[in-house]
């Protein structure tokens, strides 16, 4: 029996498949003869990847750090694109005065739109109980209501898509071990900001649904809450895009000079100015300040209108006086394009990589395009397509400013 079984078993054990799974034979120490001495392996030492995977109890191997960084960087780049889409869609929703058409909020229930005539009429009757219908849209038909309802519905569904784009891949990458310790903190902050953004959106909408007996103005959301909603979305967008660019763009190697240090600081300040200009647009939209003075460069017949300081105390005018809000937005826009022009010419005096020079040139071209869009929107009394393009341009300008700032940050100090 042993003669029959032992030769086949020895042949099987010597096969390549099982040799991979067995402990590695100790290498022979060369001594100048045909014999050899086996060096014993240290405890836990294995000869193949398969053995490591089996010993750890897992059948998968983590990606190398650089490959994992590229995957995470591309994911965050896609996430920043979804946030940009939400901002643009939210701007169109505001321009079409559709934001108050859905008068309640449910995370799951409202994902199913009305389908029958009875459901649409019930939804329309709910809308009729609130100030916007009573004061502004009292002659609205059901067909017109469906349009503004679907605009707000699209914005809310897109917001849920943004949440899924962040949370589901984050959980997957976390489980796979593709996130570094620092990246885990960033991803947690981004996911938390997404959830906060959704709650802040409903908090903003509620301000437009409240009865205000002492007010004779048309119903609208609070410009403060609108600015907070837009501001948090811009922070989420900038943080996602910045992290993505930091992971995907290769590092430059240039000698540090005083000129380069000043250029870097100036780029930081210019990016902050572009962010502030975009944020001031929320107050313009919230107060319909774009319809106050539709002339340029003067505001009406004067450079400085007389009704800048109508409200008391004076600080209220900065955030509540439509004339002052439009005036501030103009000043911020002119200051931003001036700073970007100076940044471009300053960058030409320093030897920089081709990609960095391209970012500076693109930023300059977008800045003047954005100014042209803003002036055209003002002179044509804020048509929706042009105004939406102007709002989208602010995101594009902010994106390129972040790109340039990231280019300069990547140069080691």
mmCIF file of N, CA and C in Angstrom, residues 62-75 177-180 183 244-251 253 410:
data_model
loop_
_atom_site.group_PDB
_atom_site.id
_atom_site.type_symbol
_atom_site.label_atom_id
_atom_site.label_comp_id
_atom_site.label_asym_id
_atom_site.label_seq_id
_atom_site.Cartn_x
_atom_site.Cartn_y
_atom_site.Cartn_z
ATOM 1 N N UNK A 62 -3.903 45.466 -0.589
ATOM 2 C CA UNK A 62 -4.175 46.882 -0.698
ATOM 3 C C UNK A 62 -3.383 47.489 -1.845
ATOM 4 N N UNK A 63 -3.962 48.550 -2.439
ATOM 5 C CA UNK A 63 -3.260 49.259 -3.490
ATOM 6 C C UNK A 63 -2.038 49.956 -2.915
ATOM 7 N N UNK A 64 -0.984 50.130 -3.712
ATOM 8 C CA UNK A 64 0.127 50.960 -3.268
ATOM 9 C C UNK A 64 -0.348 52.376 -2.969
ATOM 10 N N UNK A 65 0.377 53.093 -2.147
ATOM 11 C CA UNK A 65 -0.085 54.406 -1.690
ATOM 12 C C UNK A 65 -0.288 55.369 -2.838
ATOM 13 N N UNK A 66 0.588 55.401 -3.825
ATOM 14 C CA UNK A 66 0.452 56.325 -4.942
ATOM 15 C C UNK A 66 -0.777 56.000 -5.786
ATOM 16 N N UNK A 67 -1.009 54.733 -6.045
ATOM 17 C CA UNK A 67 -2.191 54.347 -6.813
ATOM 18 C C UNK A 67 -3.464 54.683 -6.053
ATOM 19 N N UNK A 68 -3.466 54.437 -4.739
ATOM 20 C CA UNK A 68 -4.632 54.779 -3.931
ATOM 21 C C UNK A 68 -4.871 56.281 -3.930
ATOM 22 N N UNK A 69 -3.811 57.075 -3.872
ATOM 23 C CA UNK A 69 -3.957 58.527 -3.909
ATOM 24 C C UNK A 69 -4.586 58.986 -5.220
ATOM 25 N N UNK A 70 -4.193 58.382 -6.323
ATOM 26 C CA UNK A 70 -4.773 58.756 -7.614
ATOM 27 C C UNK A 70 -6.265 58.419 -7.659
ATOM 28 N N UNK A 71 -6.639 57.266 -7.136
ATOM 29 C CA UNK A 71 -8.052 56.884 -7.124
ATOM 30 C C UNK A 71 -8.862 57.847 -6.262
ATOM 31 N N UNK A 72 -8.361 58.158 -5.077
ATOM 32 C CA UNK A 72 -9.067 59.069 -4.176
ATOM 33 C C UNK A 72 -9.122 60.472 -4.777
ATOM 34 N N UNK A 73 -8.026 60.890 -5.428
ATOM 35 C CA UNK A 73 -8.011 62.209 -6.055
ATOM 36 C C UNK A 73 -9.042 62.329 -7.169
ATOM 37 N N UNK A 74 -9.161 61.299 -7.988
ATOM 38 C CA UNK A 74 -10.172 61.333 -9.061
ATOM 39 C C UNK A 74 -11.577 61.311 -8.496
ATOM 40 N N UNK A 75 -11.777 60.549 -7.432
ATOM 41 C CA UNK A 75 -13.097 60.523 -6.785
ATOM 42 C C UNK A 75 -13.477 61.911 -6.273
ATOM 43 N N UNK A 177 -8.834 50.440 3.164
ATOM 44 C CA UNK A 177 -7.573 50.929 3.679
ATOM 45 C C UNK A 177 -6.834 51.838 2.722
ATOM 46 N N UNK A 178 -7.553 52.513 1.813
ATOM 47 C CA UNK A 178 -6.919 53.378 0.823
ATOM 48 C C UNK A 178 -6.792 54.817 1.308
ATOM 49 N N UNK A 179 -7.262 55.121 2.504
ATOM 50 C CA UNK A 179 -7.191 56.483 3.034
ATOM 51 C C UNK A 179 -6.119 56.548 4.116
ATOM 52 N N UNK A 180 -5.244 57.516 3.998
ATOM 53 C CA UNK A 180 -4.242 57.736 5.030
ATOM 54 C C UNK A 180 -4.912 58.308 6.279
ATOM 55 N N UNK A 183 -6.020 61.802 5.576
ATOM 56 C CA UNK A 183 -7.107 61.826 4.603
ATOM 57 C C UNK A 183 -8.427 61.382 5.228
ATOM 58 N N UNK A 244 -8.267 67.232 -4.196
ATOM 59 C CA UNK A 244 -8.108 66.458 -5.428
ATOM 60 C C UNK A 244 -6.872 66.905 -6.207
ATOM 61 N N UNK A 245 -6.719 68.218 -6.383
ATOM 62 C CA UNK A 245 -5.560 68.718 -7.119
ATOM 63 C C UNK A 245 -4.258 68.386 -6.400
ATOM 64 N N UNK A 246 -4.278 68.436 -5.069
ATOM 65 C CA UNK A 246 -3.071 68.117 -4.298
ATOM 66 C C UNK A 246 -2.658 66.663 -4.475
ATOM 67 N N UNK A 247 -3.642 65.777 -4.693
ATOM 68 C CA UNK A 247 -3.334 64.359 -4.876
ATOM 69 C C UNK A 247 -2.953 64.018 -6.305
ATOM 70 N N UNK A 248 -3.475 64.772 -7.275
ATOM 71 C CA UNK A 248 -3.304 64.403 -8.680
ATOM 72 C C UNK A 248 -2.169 65.138 -9.374
ATOM 73 N N UNK A 249 -1.914 66.388 -8.992
ATOM 74 C CA UNK A 249 -0.902 67.158 -9.709
ATOM 75 C C UNK A 249 0.500 66.785 -9.230
ATOM 76 N N UNK A 250 1.415 66.560 -10.148
ATOM 77 C CA UNK A 250 2.799 66.267 -9.727
ATOM 78 C C UNK A 250 3.455 67.495 -9.113
ATOM 79 N N UNK A 251 4.432 67.254 -8.289
ATOM 80 C CA UNK A 251 5.087 68.329 -7.552
ATOM 81 C C UNK A 251 6.140 69.020 -8.408
ATOM 82 N N UNK A 253 9.545 71.466 -8.715
ATOM 83 C CA UNK A 253 10.774 71.672 -7.960
ATOM 84 C C UNK A 253 11.463 72.918 -8.490
ATOM 85 N N UNK A 410 2.557 73.759 -4.445
ATOM 86 C CA UNK A 410 3.285 72.517 -4.696
ATOM 87 C C UNK A 410 4.780 72.753 -4.843
#
